[in-house]
Amino acid sequence: MFSGWNWVARGFYLLLNICSFEVSGGLVQSCGHIIPESPVLALGSNFTALCILNESCLDFGNIYANQIIWKIKNRVVPKEQYHEINRTVSSVTFNDTSSLATPLTCNVLADGQIEQNIYGITVTIGLPPEKPRNLSCIVYQLSKLTYPMTCTWDPGRHTFLDTQFRLKYRWPQENFPDCIPKDVNNSCTITDVQFFVNLEVWVEAANALGKAESDPLVLDPIEIVKPLSPHNLSVNSGILPTVLKLSWENRISATVMKLKFNIRYRIISDTSWMQVPPEDTASPRTSFSVQGLRPYTEYIFSIRCMKEDGVGYWSDWSEEKTGVTTEDKPSKGPPIWRIIDASRSPASWTVHLMWKALHPFEANGVILRYEVTVRANSSLSSPPEKYNVNTTNLTLKLPNGTYEVTVVAHNRVGASPPSVLLIPASNSKAPVKNVRTLPKDGKLLVAWTAPNSYVLKYVIEWCLVSNSSDCIIEWQNEPGNVQGTYLKGDIKPFKCYLITVYPLYADGQGSGQSVKAYLQQDRPSKGPTVQTKKVGKAEAVLTWNHLTVDEQNGFIRSYTIFYKTVNGNETAVTVDPSKTEYTLSSLTSDTLYTVRMMAYTDEGGRSGPDFTFTTQKFGKGEIEAIVVPVCLAFLLIVLLGVLFCFNKRDLIKKHIWPIVPDPSKSNIAQWSPQVPAKHTFSSKDQMYPEGSFTDVSVVEIEADEKKSFSEQDLKPFDLLKKEKSTSEGHSSGIGGSSCMSSPRQSVSDSDEGETTQNTSSTVQYSTVVLSGYRDQTPVQVFSRSESTQPLLDSEERSEDHAGGSDSTPRRQWYFKRNGGQDENNTDRPCFERTKQITSANEGDLLGFAQLQISGQSSQLLGLGVEKNTQEAALSDVLQSSTEGQTMRPETVEGSPPSVDEMPKSYLPQTVRQGGYMPQ
Amino acid sequence: MAAADSPSAALQRRDLCSRGIRLAGKMRSDVIDLLDTYVERQGLDASASVAAAVEGVPVAAAERWDEQTGTQRLLENLAAYRAFRALLAQMLEEQREQLGEADAALGRALAAVLLQVSAFSYHLEELLRLESHGPPSEERAACPPPPQLSLFERKLRGLGVLRELAQWAVRSARDLRQLAKPGPGSSSAPSPPESP
């Protein structure tokens, strides 16, 4: 730390010594200096600087040239560029001054370590001036006697140095003070120059690196003058309506410069200028009469001048002045046309005469009135009728005929030539041919082919076709030698115009030929709205309306129908634009289609709204083709069936509808279960010797008796219970089941496999009377029928075979019906049959029926309800009873040899099995 | 004269004559304008008569003018305009001394006329050079030193100088037209009598 401070102190001391060397003289002298001092160097040149040390410093500070370090700004110059000339002089050389910067310093390392600055110089680097180029001068006239000359030049490249430009000029024998530019380096103005003496002009550019002069320009300043424009221009009307006289003053003396002029003019409403022929104004003057102007027209004039020989510059255009030519007679008659309305009266026309106001260049003044003359050609003797009108139309009612209409326009000066129009009886002359239109340059060109005859002129009539407005006719005349013209009017784009061309002959007019045209077409503003007229299975008839004229925006070139299913690709069909209906074919039946329609003009198309429809499932007549044969076939089958039944009615009746004997008419024996022994088989055998009877027993079972059933007995009941739930729907009561045995019943019958009565063809009918009559003690009565009804046999068998849960209730119902307690329609046949059968014992049955109705109805109904809950058990019981009847005779009575051999006495087996005890 | 034979010399002479004529015309026009300004600014009467021959001012009128040769004409003109140049320079000096920068317009007009006189002198010298006569030295034509005059006399003298210069402008134009005419008579042959 201490040593560091020591070094700083020594350095400071040395610096003091160096800087205050020879202070005794009062001046501070450095230990050396650099040559050259503050040089200005050309960019890219080489440069050598010398640092010269004072001799005195050598001894005092031990500083020598070999210790010198050159620096540019703070950057040390490489030592390769140093050269020690002697012990006090060191040089440094730069091959390219572009690497130099300011300051360039000469430094030494005092005591070999501390760098001290000896001297520094400022180096300025730049470029010498280039030779100024393109020197040109112009003398502007500022007043009558003031002619400053301004010269401009190209100063050349930037020099990076302060460069002075001087415009020098002289006469051969006289020099003038230089013109020094102010604030610019490329122009200078000499305040006054003298004409008619050649002046030599040149530019000198100078800076620290050199001087350059432009090529001298030798000129007489009079040849480069831009004079002031003539002033005080005035315009006066001449005697003639086509002439205006201009007057002006020149501001340059004729002794200095003789002038020539340009005069330009235009109609005040125009924008383009016309010019008086230059040769007419090529000499000095102060006035000029402009001819060939239009009468009664306001013109604007302007004038300029330059040296007569054309050497120098044109002055600016003078201020503009206006003048109006005087009036003249109208140059032509107004174009005339007519609209003939012959609809109001067959004998006369309503003629609307129309003429156009003359253009200003035709009117040549203010039109005061129009004189209309109408002359009937048929009666030359009658004087023509004259009308003076201020408007441009006139409506006349004229008898049919040929007329000559003349219109003359009047202004203050005179009358125009007459315009003549023939109003013919009919347009019977030759028409033009091939009328066509062409939009061009924003206008509508109408062209036609002229007829063979000489045409005086053409009338082109047109109107805007629109739904919203009437066709307002506009028209224009064209000379007879043209075959085309532009419509002169406000022709709008996207609008339809109806254009008619009439040729006018000297003796009449040809019929008009019309064409529709658009100035510019566009896409239709909307598309057609399509809808279906008729939809079939594979086709649909689409219909639409044409777009209105206002919607078309152009000529409809085609329609395109796009249709698709929900997921299908869109199909396009192009349709002729004249059609309003189209049939889509090859469609898929029963499919939703979306259809839309585009109308196309030349410029594109626009789509209308989507429309959906669904094709039909069946085509036309398909349903009829199916239904009618089916109906016919059905009818035929029915007919055949009827015929068959009719033919086989006996057989059918025998098998299906046999005659059922009426049990009520049968002889039934009264018997009691308590006294079966009283019945003698022999008597029965005598009564029914040809058949055996199957005893029928009716068993009433108390609900509690179910409990007495063994479990073994209840097992089949459970199964039947299940089956009952499925077969309940088939039960139709006793009558139905008794009359018609269903196959299912037959199946269950076969499943049951066993019947009690399949061996018996004779049934012993019995009726159980449950209650007494009128408080009498009920007597258990079994009425027995002597009928040998086969149906009952089968019926009971079917009832039994219905199996399952149905068998028992049906059996119960059957007996109810038998008792006459219910007369269901479905039961009626059975009942009737029963009735027939029982007709033999009608008196007994009558009392029996009465007993049932009065005494048993409620009970039986209640029994029915109970049976609903206990039917399974009952069916089991009944089944068991039937089994008992059919299967157990052997066990009960030993061995019944056969049906015929079975004992005729009735003893229900259920009594033994289920504990039946007849009441 | 030999030099006049070459086409380029003839062309140059014609050009010098043409421009000299126009310069004389402009000079006369400017001098006339200057006279009005001078009379007004110096408070003189435009009709003030000046001595017929102001001392030191060359007189434009010439006897037997039409008999002069071209060289003679040129030499007389040159002598006159050199004298006018000295006189005008003196007038400009006097005007600056008298009015300072207060009347710059008059000074500029005088300076302009002085320049034109110088320019015309240059034309004449060139023409003389073309005529193979070198222009006479300036010293020979130098005017005598101006006499000591009062202010009014100086004003009147200036008026006389300008009036005579206007006359000389007319004469010089005619002399140059005469010189510009083609043919040998242009320089030596006498022309029809014509008074300037």
Tab-separated table of N, CA, C and O in Angstrom, chain A residues 288 482 608 615 628 644 656 737 897 910:
chain	number	residue	atom	x	y	z
A	288	PHE	N	-54.986	41.128	-79.912
A	288	PHE	CA	-55.258	40.056	-80.876
A	288	PHE	C	-56.754	39.763	-80.851
A	288	PHE	O	-57.377	39.784	-79.775
A	482	VAL	N	-75.415	7.609	-90.311
A	482	VAL	CA	-74.729	6.818	-89.288
A	482	VAL	C	-75.494	5.518	-89.071
A	482	VAL	O	-76.669	5.397	-89.404
A	608	GLY	N	-81.641	-18.888	-54.763
A	608	GLY	CA	-82.875	-18.622	-54.064
A	608	GLY	C	-82.937	-19.421	-52.769
A	608	GLY	O	-81.996	-20.132	-52.420
A	615	THR	N	-89.994	-37.334	-50.987
A	615	THR	CA	-90.601	-38.176	-52.017
A	615	THR	C	-91.508	-39.207	-51.355
A	615	THR	O	-91.332	-39.564	-50.189
A	628	VAL	N	-105.771	-54.197	-54.129
A	628	VAL	CA	-106.878	-54.764	-54.907
A	628	VAL	C	-106.729	-56.278	-55.073
A	628	VAL	O	-107.668	-57.026	-54.794
A	644	PHE	N	-117.882	-73.859	-50.202
A	644	PHE	CA	-117.491	-75.157	-49.647
A	644	PHE	C	-118.365	-75.519	-48.438
A	644	PHE	O	-118.851	-76.622	-48.322
A	656	ILE	N	-118.943	-80.168	-36.730
A	656	ILE	CA	-118.680	-78.946	-35.972
A	656	ILE	C	-119.887	-78.500	-35.193
A	656	ILE	O	-119.796	-78.035	-34.064
A	737	SER	N	-116.027	-72.538	-23.952
A	737	SER	CA	-115.170	-73.700	-23.850
A	737	SER	C	-115.939	-74.969	-24.144
A	737	SER	O	-115.382	-75.938	-24.590
A	897	PRO	N	-114.471	-104.020	-15.314
A	897	PRO	CA	-114.022	-104.713	-16.518
A	897	PRO	C	-113.976	-103.805	-17.738
A	897	PRO	O	-113.017	-103.812	-18.463
A	910	THR	N	-114.825	-88.771	-5.720
A	910	THR	CA	-114.251	-87.721	-4.889
A	910	THR	C	-114.661	-87.855	-3.448
A	910	THR	O	-114.013	-87.361	-2.558
